[in-house]
Short mmCIF file of C-alpha atoms in Angstrom, two decimals:
data_model
loop_
_atom_site.label_atom_id
_atom_site.label_comp_id
_atom_site.label_asym_id
_atom_site.label_seq_id
_atom_site.Cartn_x
_atom_site.Cartn_y
_atom_site.Cartn_z
CA MET A 3 13.00 -12.72 24.60
CA LYS A 4 16.23 -11.83 22.84
CA PRO A 5 18.76 -14.66 23.40
CA SER A 6 21.70 -14.02 25.67
CA ILE A 7 25.03 -14.11 23.82
CA PRO A 8 27.83 -13.93 26.35
CA MET A 9 30.75 -12.64 24.32
CA LYS A 10 31.16 -9.77 21.87
CA ASN A 11 32.97 -12.05 19.45
CA ASN A 12 29.96 -14.36 19.44
CA ASN A 13 27.76 -11.39 18.64
CA THR A 14 29.98 -10.55 15.68
CA LEU A 15 29.96 -14.15 14.47
CA LEU A 16 26.18 -14.31 14.73
CA LYS A 17 25.87 -11.04 12.88
CA TYR A 18 27.92 -12.15 9.91
CA PHE A 19 26.47 -15.66 9.95
CA THR A 20 22.95 -14.23 9.74
CA ILE A 21 23.93 -11.83 6.97
CA GLY A 22 25.52 -14.74 5.15
CA VAL A 23 22.35 -16.80 5.50
CA LEU A 24 20.24 -13.88 4.27
CA LEU A 25 22.45 -13.31 1.24
CA THR A 26 22.57 -17.04 0.50
CA ILE A 27 18.77 -17.28 0.49
CA ILE A 28 18.51 -14.19 -1.70
CA THR A 29 21.17 -15.56 -4.04
CA ILE A 30 19.45 -18.94 -4.30
CA SER A 31 16.12 -17.29 -5.06
CA VAL A 32 17.77 -15.06 -7.66
CA VAL A 33 19.38 -18.00 -9.40
CA ASN A 34 16.14 -20.00 -9.31
CA ALA A 35 14.28 -17.08 -10.80
CA GLY A 36 16.86 -16.71 -13.59
CA ILE A 37 17.62 -13.09 -12.68
CA PRO A 38 21.30 -12.14 -12.84
CA ILE A 39 23.36 -11.68 -9.70
CA PRO A 40 24.65 -9.57 -7.89
CA PHE A 41 21.21 -8.80 -6.55
CA TYR A 42 18.00 -8.74 -8.49
CA GLU A 43 15.99 -6.85 -11.01
CA ALA A 44 12.47 -5.63 -10.56
CA ILE A 45 9.61 -6.51 -12.88
CA LEU A 46 8.28 -3.69 -15.01
CA ASN A 47 4.58 -3.90 -15.88
CA PRO A 48 4.16 -7.19 -13.99
CA PRO A 49 1.74 -9.75 -15.44
CA ASN A 50 -1.34 -10.77 -13.46
CA ILE A 51 0.27 -13.80 -11.85
CA HIS A 52 2.19 -11.48 -9.52
CA GLU A 53 -1.07 -9.94 -8.26
CA ARG A 54 -2.64 -13.34 -7.61
CA ILE A 55 -4.76 -14.32 -4.62
CA ARG A 56 -2.46 -15.93 -2.03
CA ILE A 57 -5.02 -17.76 0.12
CA GLN A 58 -4.07 -21.24 -1.08
CA GLU A 59 -0.33 -20.53 -0.88
CA ILE A 60 -0.51 -19.38 2.75
CA GLU A 61 -2.91 -21.90 4.27
CA SER A 62 -1.50 -22.51 7.75
CA MET A 63 -0.74 -18.93 8.80
CA THR A 64 -2.65 -15.70 9.15
CA LEU A 65 -2.97 -13.75 5.93
CA ASP A 66 -3.55 -10.11 5.12
CA GLN A 67 -4.02 -9.32 1.44
CA TRP A 68 -5.56 -6.29 -0.16
CA TRP A 69 -5.94 -4.60 -3.52
CA TYR A 70 -5.88 -0.81 -3.25
CA TYR A 71 -7.18 1.65 -5.86
CA TRP A 72 -7.03 5.44 -5.98
CA LEU A 73 -8.88 7.71 -8.41
CA ARG A 74 -7.86 11.34 -8.69
CA ASP A 75 -9.47 14.29 -10.42
CA THR A 76 -6.53 16.60 -11.03
CA GLU A 77 -8.64 19.64 -11.92
CA LEU A 78 -10.74 19.65 -8.75
CA ASN A 79 -8.11 17.99 -6.52
CA ARG A 80 -10.61 15.35 -5.47
CA HIS A 81 -9.41 11.88 -4.50
CA TYR A 82 -11.21 8.58 -3.94
CA ALA A 83 -9.74 5.37 -2.54
CA PHE A 84 -11.17 1.85 -2.74
CA THR A 85 -9.78 -1.15 -0.87
CA TYR A 86 -10.75 -4.79 -1.27
CA ALA A 87 -9.09 -6.49 1.71
CA ILE A 88 -8.91 -10.04 3.04
CA SER A 89 -7.79 -10.69 6.64
CA LEU A 90 -7.83 -14.35 7.62
CA CYS A 91 -6.96 -15.86 10.98
CA LYS A 92 -9.87 -18.16 11.88
CA ASP A 93 -8.55 -21.73 12.21
CA ARG A 94 -5.09 -20.37 11.27
CA VAL A 95 -3.87 -19.35 14.75
CA ALA A 96 -3.03 -21.35 17.86
CA ASN A 97 -4.98 -21.36 21.14
CA ASN A 98 -8.35 -22.17 19.54
CA ASN A 99 -8.56 -18.85 17.72
CA LYS A 100 -8.04 -16.91 20.95
CA ASP A 101 -5.99 -14.30 19.11
CA CYS A 102 -8.32 -14.13 16.09
CA LYS A 103 -10.60 -11.15 16.54
CA TYR A 104 -10.90 -9.75 13.01
CA ASP A 105 -11.53 -12.23 10.21
CA GLY A 106 -13.14 -11.87 6.80
CA VAL A 107 -13.38 -9.36 3.95
CA PHE A 108 -13.22 -5.59 4.37
CA ILE A 109 -14.29 -3.02 1.76
CA LEU A 110 -13.28 0.66 1.97
CA PHE A 111 -14.57 3.73 0.19
CA SER A 112 -12.89 7.01 1.17
CA CYS A 113 -12.64 10.55 -0.14
CA VAL A 114 -10.34 13.55 0.21
CA ASP A 115 -12.11 16.53 -1.36
CA HIS A 116 -10.02 19.69 -1.35
CA THR A 117 -12.80 21.71 -2.98
CA ILE A 118 -14.76 21.60 0.30
CA ASN A 119 -11.83 20.72 2.59
CA LYS A 120 -13.47 17.47 3.67
CA THR A 121 -12.35 13.87 4.20
CA PHE A 122 -14.53 10.86 4.97
CA GLN A 123 -14.59 7.07 4.76
CA LYS A 124 -16.90 4.13 5.24
CA VAL A 125 -15.87 0.48 5.65
CA GLU A 126 -17.92 -2.69 5.39
CA HIS A 127 -17.14 -6.17 6.74
CA TYR A 128 -18.19 -9.50 5.25
CA GLU A 129 -17.49 -13.04 6.33
CA TYR A 130 -15.02 -15.14 4.40
CA LYS A 131 -17.88 -17.29 3.08
CA ASP A 132 -19.19 -14.20 1.26
CA LEU A 133 -16.03 -14.13 -0.89
CA GLU A 134 -16.16 -15.89 -4.24
CA ILE A 135 -12.89 -16.57 -6.06
CA VAL A 136 -13.46 -17.01 -9.79
CA ASN A 137 -11.02 -19.55 -11.23
CA ASP A 138 -10.88 -18.27 -14.79
CA GLY A 139 -7.09 -18.08 -15.15
CA SER A 140 -6.91 -14.34 -14.50
CA TYR A 141 -5.33 -14.88 -11.03
CA PHE A 142 -7.25 -12.33 -8.97
CA HIS A 143 -10.84 -12.30 -10.14
CA LEU A 144 -12.89 -12.06 -6.96
CA LYS A 145 -16.42 -11.18 -5.92
CA VAL A 146 -18.05 -10.23 -2.64
CA LEU A 147 -21.64 -11.48 -2.48
CA ASN A 148 -24.62 -10.06 -0.64
CA PRO A 149 -25.03 -12.38 2.39
CA LEU A 150 -28.82 -12.02 2.24
CA GLN A 151 -29.13 -12.36 -1.53
CA ARG A 152 -26.26 -14.48 -2.75
CA ASN A 153 -27.04 -14.11 -6.43
CA GLN A 154 -26.16 -10.39 -6.07
CA THR A 155 -22.54 -9.33 -6.45
CA LEU A 156 -21.76 -6.25 -4.39
CA TYR A 157 -18.06 -5.87 -5.19
CA GLU A 158 -15.83 -7.29 -7.90
CA ILE A 159 -12.27 -7.15 -9.19
CA GLN A 160 -11.86 -8.63 -12.67
CA PRO A 161 -8.55 -8.62 -14.56
CA LEU A 162 -9.42 -8.43 -18.26
CA LYS A 163 -5.84 -9.07 -19.37
CA ASP A 164 -2.36 -8.09 -18.23
CA GLY A 165 -2.48 -4.33 -17.66
CA LEU A 166 -6.25 -3.99 -18.03
CA TYR A 167 -8.56 -4.32 -15.01
CA GLN A 168 -12.16 -3.70 -14.05
CA ILE A 169 -13.45 -2.95 -10.55
CA SER A 170 -16.99 -2.32 -9.35
CA GLY A 171 -18.75 -1.73 -6.07
CA ASN A 172 -22.09 -1.07 -4.40
CA LEU A 173 -21.67 0.52 -0.98
CA ARG A 174 -25.18 0.48 0.45
CA LYS A 175 -27.00 3.09 2.48
CA ASN A 176 -27.54 1.87 6.07
CA SER A 177 -25.74 -1.34 5.16
CA PRO A 178 -26.12 -4.19 7.68
CA ASN A 179 -22.45 -4.94 6.96
CA GLU A 180 -21.18 -1.52 7.97
CA TRP A 181 -18.03 -1.83 10.09
CA PHE A 182 -17.31 1.82 10.82
CA GLN A 183 -17.23 5.27 9.26
CA THR A 184 -15.49 8.58 9.98
CA ASN A 185 -16.60 12.12 9.13
CA THR A 186 -19.80 10.79 7.58
CA ASP A 187 -22.77 8.64 8.64
CA SER A 188 -24.48 5.39 7.74
CA SER A 189 -26.53 7.09 5.03
CA LEU A 190 -23.46 7.27 2.76
CA GLU A 191 -23.90 5.20 -0.38
CA ALA A 192 -21.64 4.84 -3.42
CA GLN A 193 -21.60 2.91 -6.66
CA TRP A 194 -18.65 2.61 -9.01
CA ASN A 195 -17.54 0.78 -12.12
CA PHE A 196 -14.13 1.50 -13.64
CA THR A 197 -11.95 0.08 -16.38
CA ILE A 198 -8.29 0.72 -15.63
CA ASP A 199 -5.66 0.77 -18.39
CA ARG A 200 -2.08 0.62 -17.15
CA ILE A 201 0.56 3.14 -18.20
CA TYR A 202 3.33 2.07 -15.79
CA GLY A 203 3.62 -0.76 -13.31
CA TYR A 204 6.42 -2.02 -11.08
CA TYR A 205 7.06 -4.95 -8.77
CA GLY A 206 10.30 -4.56 -6.83
CA GLN A 207 9.95 -7.35 -4.27
CA LYS A 208 9.69 -10.55 -6.30
CA GLN A 209 13.14 -11.68 -5.16
CA MET A 210 12.22 -10.99 -1.53
CA GLU A 211 9.36 -13.49 -1.53
CA LYS A 212 11.64 -16.47 -0.89
CA PRO A 213 13.66 -14.89 1.97
CA ASP A 214 10.44 -13.62 3.51
CA GLU A 215 9.13 -17.18 3.79
CA HIS A 216 12.12 -18.06 5.98
CA PHE A 217 11.68 -15.17 8.37
CA LYS A 218 8.58 -13.29 9.47
CA GLY A 219 6.20 -13.06 6.53
CA ILE A 220 6.53 -9.29 6.47
CA ILE A 221 4.04 -7.50 4.24
CA GLN A 222 4.97 -7.44 0.53
CA TRP A 223 4.06 -4.69 -1.90
CA ASN A 224 3.34 -4.74 -5.63
CA THR A 225 2.63 -1.45 -7.44
CA TYR A 226 1.45 -3.25 -10.55
CA SER A 227 -0.24 -0.21 -12.11
CA HIS A 228 0.99 2.91 -10.36
CA SER A 229 0.00 5.18 -13.23
CA SER A 230 -3.11 4.32 -15.23
CA GLN A 231 -5.75 5.76 -17.49
CA VAL A 232 -9.32 5.17 -16.40
CA SER A 233 -12.84 5.26 -17.79
CA GLY A 234 -16.03 4.70 -15.85
CA LEU A 235 -18.48 6.14 -13.37
CA LEU A 236 -18.63 6.91 -9.65
CA THR A 237 -21.74 8.22 -7.87
CA TYR A 238 -22.14 8.86 -4.15
CA GLN A 239 -24.35 10.74 -1.72
CA SER A 240 -25.46 10.88 1.91
CA ASN A 241 -27.74 12.95 4.11
CA SER A 242 -25.04 15.61 4.25
CA ILE A 243 -23.40 15.15 0.81
CA GLN A 244 -25.30 16.03 -2.34
CA ASN A 245 -25.47 13.50 -5.14
CA THR A 246 -22.08 13.57 -6.86
CA ILE A 247 -21.38 12.02 -10.24
CA ILE A 248 -17.83 11.49 -11.52
CA GLN A 249 -17.62 10.44 -15.18
CA THR A 250 -14.01 9.57 -16.02
CA ILE A 251 -12.53 9.39 -19.50
CA HIS A 252 -9.09 8.74 -20.99
CA ASP A 253 -7.81 12.24 -20.34
CA LYS A 254 -4.93 13.49 -18.20
CA ARG A 255 -7.46 15.05 -15.83
CA TYR A 256 -8.16 11.57 -14.43
CA ARG A 257 -5.59 9.05 -13.29
CA PHE A 258 -5.80 5.79 -11.38
CA TYR A 259 -3.32 4.04 -9.09
CA CYS A 260 -3.36 0.32 -8.23
CA ASP A 261 -1.28 -1.79 -5.84
CA MET A 262 -1.54 -5.09 -4.01
CA ASN A 263 -0.15 -6.09 -0.60
CA TRP A 264 0.04 -9.40 1.21
CA GLY A 265 1.82 -11.04 4.14
CA THR A 266 1.37 -12.65 7.52
CA ASN A 267 2.62 -9.67 9.55
CA LEU A 268 2.30 -5.90 9.36
CA PRO A 269 5.18 -3.68 10.54
CA ASP A 270 5.79 -4.48 14.21
CA ALA A 271 7.63 -2.81 17.06
CA PRO A 272 9.66 -4.93 19.51
CA PRO A 273 7.72 -6.72 22.26
CA HIS A 274 6.15 -4.35 24.82
CA ASP A 275 6.78 -1.34 22.53
CA ASN A 276 3.45 -1.27 20.68
CA GLY A 277 2.86 2.14 19.18
CA ASP A 278 6.55 2.99 18.70
CA LYS A 279 6.36 5.30 15.69
CA ARG A 280 9.88 4.38 14.58
CA TYR A 281 8.44 1.07 13.34
CA ALA A 282 6.26 2.30 10.51
CA TRP A 283 5.72 2.27 6.81
CA GLY A 284 5.71 5.21 4.43
CA TRP A 285 4.24 5.60 0.95
CA TYR A 286 5.27 8.36 -1.46
CA TYR A 287 3.80 9.16 -4.85
CA VAL A 288 4.15 11.95 -7.41
CA ASN A 289 2.71 12.04 -10.92
CA ILE A 290 2.81 14.56 -13.75
CA PRO A 291 0.16 13.36 -16.21
CA SER A 292 0.37 13.92 -19.95
CA ASN A 293 -2.12 13.44 -22.76
CA ASN A 294 0.80 11.81 -24.55
CA ILE A 295 1.27 8.95 -22.09
CA GLN A 296 4.73 8.25 -23.51
CA ASN A 297 5.86 11.44 -21.74
CA GLU A 298 4.13 10.76 -18.41
CA LEU A 299 6.16 11.03 -15.20
CA SER A 300 5.29 8.74 -12.30
CA ILE A 301 7.33 8.09 -9.15
CA ILE A 302 6.37 5.56 -6.51
CA ALA A 303 8.41 4.70 -3.42
CA GLY A 304 7.81 2.97 -0.12
CA SER A 305 9.67 2.53 3.15
CA GLY A 306 9.16 0.18 6.05
CA ARG A 307 10.77 -0.75 9.36
CA THR A 308 9.80 -3.79 11.39
CA TYR A 309 11.07 -5.87 14.26
CA ALA A 310 11.52 -9.36 12.82
CA ASN A 311 12.61 -11.34 15.91
CA PHE A 312 15.66 -13.61 16.00
CA PRO A 313 17.89 -13.73 13.99
CA LEU A 314 17.26 -10.52 12.04
CA TYR A 315 15.74 -8.24 14.69
CA THR A 316 15.20 -4.78 13.12
CA LEU A 317 14.90 -4.57 9.34
CA ASP A 318 14.59 -1.46 7.18
CA ALA A 319 13.57 -1.65 3.54
CA LEU A 320 12.92 0.90 0.80
CA PHE A 321 11.75 0.37 -2.77
CA GLY A 322 11.32 2.87 -5.59
CA ASP A 323 10.46 3.21 -9.26
CA ILE A 324 11.12 6.48 -11.09
CA ARG A 325 9.50 6.67 -14.53
CA LEU A 326 10.79 9.76 -16.29
CA ASN A 327 8.94 8.68 -19.44
CA SER A 328 8.05 5.45 -21.20
CA THR A 329 11.65 4.69 -22.18
CA HIS A 330 13.69 5.94 -19.22
CA HIS A 331 13.35 4.74 -15.66
CA ILE A 332 15.42 4.28 -12.51
CA GLU A 333 14.61 1.52 -10.05
CA LEU A 334 16.21 1.06 -6.66
CA THR A 335 16.00 -1.11 -3.56
CA GLN A 336 17.71 -0.78 -0.19
CA ILE A 337 17.64 -3.16 2.77
CA VAL A 338 19.37 -2.51 6.08
CA ALA A 339 20.04 -5.32 8.58
CA TYR A 340 22.57 -5.25 11.42
CA SER A 341 23.55 -1.74 10.23
CA GLU A 342 24.73 -3.27 6.96
CA THR A 343 23.21 -1.83 3.79
CA PHE A 344 22.31 -3.89 0.74
CA TYR A 345 21.06 -2.26 -2.42
CA TYR A 346 20.11 -2.74 -6.03
CA THR A 347 19.65 -0.24 -8.82
CA ASN A 348 19.77 -0.22 -12.59
CA ASP A 349 21.74 3.04 -12.42
CA GLY A 350 25.15 2.28 -10.95
CA LYS A 351 25.00 2.62 -7.16
CA VAL A 352 22.45 3.72 -4.58
CA LEU A 353 24.16 6.65 -2.86
CA GLN A 354 21.16 7.84 -0.82
CA PHE A 355 17.77 6.33 -0.16
CA LYS A 356 16.21 7.84 2.95
CA VAL A 357 13.15 9.48 4.49
CA ASP A 358 13.39 12.46 6.82
CA ARG A 359 10.28 13.06 8.95
CA SER A 360 9.56 16.26 10.86
CA GLU A 361 6.82 18.61 12.05
CA TRP A 362 5.41 15.90 14.28
CA THR A 363 1.97 16.55 15.64
CA THR A 364 -0.53 14.72 17.81
CA VAL A 365 -3.80 14.24 15.97
CA LYS A 366 -7.13 13.12 17.36
CA ASP A 367 -10.08 11.52 15.64
CA SER A 368 -12.89 9.14 16.57
CA LEU A 369 -10.39 6.28 16.73
CA GLY A 370 -8.07 7.93 19.26
CA GLU A 371 -4.84 9.92 19.32
CA ALA A 372 -1.67 9.36 17.31
CA ASP A 373 1.58 11.11 16.44
CA ILE A 374 2.23 11.69 12.74
CA PRO A 375 4.82 13.71 10.78
CA LEU A 376 3.23 16.41 8.68
CA ARG A 377 6.40 16.78 6.64
CA GLN A 378 8.24 13.92 4.96
CA VAL A 379 11.20 14.33 2.60
CA LEU A 380 12.20 11.38 0.45
CA THR A 381 15.67 11.43 -1.11
CA MET A 382 16.76 8.96 -3.78
CA GLU A 383 20.22 9.30 -5.26
CA THR A 384 21.92 6.94 -7.69
CA THR A 385 25.07 7.33 -9.76
CA ASN A 386 23.43 9.61 -12.32
CA TYR A 387 20.27 10.97 -10.69
CA LEU A 388 19.20 12.87 -7.60
CA VAL A 389 15.47 12.87 -6.81
CA VAL A 390 13.99 14.76 -3.85
CA MET A 391 10.26 14.67 -3.01
CA ASP A 392 9.31 17.11 -0.24
CA PHE A 393 5.77 16.57 1.11
CA LYS A 394 4.13 19.16 3.36
CA SER A 395 0.77 17.93 4.60
CA LYS A 396 -2.03 19.18 6.85
CA TRP A 397 -4.22 17.08 9.11
CA THR A 398 -7.19 17.91 6.86
CA ASP A 399 -5.46 16.00 4.01
CA TYR A 400 -5.79 12.67 5.84
CA ASN A 401 -8.02 9.70 6.35
CA ARG A 402 -6.97 7.10 8.92
CA LEU A 403 -7.32 3.78 7.09
CA ILE A 404 -7.54 0.69 9.29
CA PHE A 405 -6.01 -2.69 8.44
CA PRO A 406 -6.96 -5.54 10.81
CA LEU A 407 -4.75 -8.54 11.51
CA LYS A 408 -5.77 -11.12 14.12
CA ALA A 409 -6.54 -9.02 17.23
CA LYS A 410 -4.67 -5.89 16.10
CA LEU A 411 -5.70 -2.83 14.14
CA PHE A 412 -3.00 -1.09 12.10
CA SER A 413 -3.46 2.65 11.46
CA ASP A 414 -2.47 3.95 8.05
CA PHE A 415 -2.65 7.74 7.88
CA GLU A 416 -3.17 8.49 4.19
CA ALA A 417 -3.02 11.98 2.69
CA LEU A 418 -4.03 12.51 -0.94
CA GLY A 419 -3.52 15.71 -2.91
CA VAL A 420 -0.69 16.90 -0.66
CA SER A 421 1.42 19.99 -1.32
CA SER A 422 4.83 18.81 -2.43
CA HIS A 423 7.94 19.85 -4.28
CA LEU A 424 9.75 17.63 -6.78
CA LYS A 425 13.32 18.13 -7.87
CA ILE A 426 15.16 15.82 -10.26
CA VAL A 427 18.76 16.45 -11.26
CA TYR A 428 20.73 14.62 -13.95
CA LYS A 429 24.09 14.71 -12.20
CA PRO A 430 26.62 14.20 -15.03
CA THR A 431 25.64 17.56 -16.55
CA ASN A 432 23.97 19.04 -13.45
CA GLN A 433 20.82 19.45 -15.55
CA ILE A 434 17.67 20.14 -13.55
CA LEU A 435 14.96 18.05 -15.18
CA TYR A 436 12.21 19.04 -12.75
CA ASP A 437 11.98 21.70 -10.06
CA VAL A 438 8.26 22.07 -9.55
CA ASP A 439 5.47 22.30 -6.96
CA ILE A 440 2.80 19.62 -7.25
CA SER A 441 -0.38 19.10 -5.24
CA THR A 442 -3.21 17.44 -7.16
CA THR A 443 -1.36 14.24 -8.15
CA THR A 444 0.46 13.35 -4.94
CA GLY A 445 0.00 10.77 -2.21
CA LEU A 446 1.58 10.25 1.19
CA GLU A 447 1.22 7.75 4.03
CA PHE A 448 2.50 7.06 7.51
CA GLY A 449 1.30 3.83 9.08
CA TYR A 450 2.06 2.14 12.39
CA GLY A 451 0.58 -0.02 15.14
CA ILE A 452 -0.80 2.64 17.43
CA ASP A 453 -3.64 1.59 19.77
CA VAL A 454 -7.11 2.22 18.37
CA ASN A 455 -10.23 3.02 20.40
CA PHE A 456 -12.63 1.22 18.14
CA PRO A 457 -16.12 2.76 18.18
CA THR A 458 -19.31 0.92 19.02
CA ARG A 459 -20.83 -0.32 15.80
CA ARG A 460 -24.33 -1.08 14.61
CA GLY A 461 -25.92 -3.93 12.67
CA SER A 462 -24.21 -7.19 11.67
CA LYS A 463 -20.68 -6.97 12.93
CA ILE A 464 -17.39 -8.81 12.91
CA ASN A 465 -17.10 -12.27 14.37
CA LEU A 466 -15.40 -11.77 17.73
CA LEU A 467 -14.04 -15.30 18.03
#
């Protein structure tokens, strides 16, 4: 319950006291990290330590952590997503695990194929004991083992060095570890093995780690390789999908995206307001690939609003990295608390950083109904640049990804290969750098805590503790 504060003056004092505390914590963390004040600088091309497994660091609280990967074929406008997720609450929550319903490791394979206008996904669940963490100094080398044949590795992430990663997977037909699937059936199988070579990476929340420890453990986000070259192989098939082979090479036709997320809470609405779509995250991506990677354009941005309880209540945050080429970039951060705006940029001032959502529609799938915005417009303006990304999606662009945490299921509506328009203006000369429609290299998300009607599942299922 929100505390009762009897006088307006006390409200004002509390407001500025809390802001002062927040800024003090941020300042202390900045000084300790050796990054100049007034605010902080992001980390370009972050080394592997920033993508590390956080299980040992967050031992006494629930933990959600996942590594997300996205392969795109720009010629065919086909998109594939892979998620290696850890959600831990067993023996980490009060009341004898009463609130711990979903615990373990979750593996996703999904597809958005615009050549046949089809989306589908399949997710597997494994117990925490099936996860092997390899302590080889690479920080996030992990394996998921076959529970029935423990000398067999089914899934693996292996950092080879900073900026070079390998991932592999074996999604089995009629797997006993199937959790759920949408727009496909249990016969879906897929195998992949990719080597990912970073072009650009960005971590804009390093200086928020320390403040986050003092408040709610809100999910953190690290886009450590948001534009990457890729080589490797993907094959998949099912009873209704013919055998498909994707052989990727270092060519602008194929690009890979990588990020990592972790925290103890996903975006939350105030108590008794579960499903309030104002408390959501957004994800926005545009890429113009080039065979000369020095000239590649890649823009990644994210937004999030959560209710953080006393003393911060509602928090809004936005982060963005604009890579015009290998030598010129704009980075910006904006945080809003108590209607006060705090920002950082390497380009003077943040004049605008906002998302406008419209064309709301109610969608229905096997997991239930939800309201999502089919159009999202992201505006980023600094002293010298104006960037506008206008995304116009259709329901057939989306998969509903599910992220579990304790007894809740968070819905992340992800659209890949979305029609969009990018405009970038260099303001001092009013030069239009880009004014172009893009569709095959774009990504868009809208995620929030809407109720999910989880389907009945077959085989070996989640521990319902």
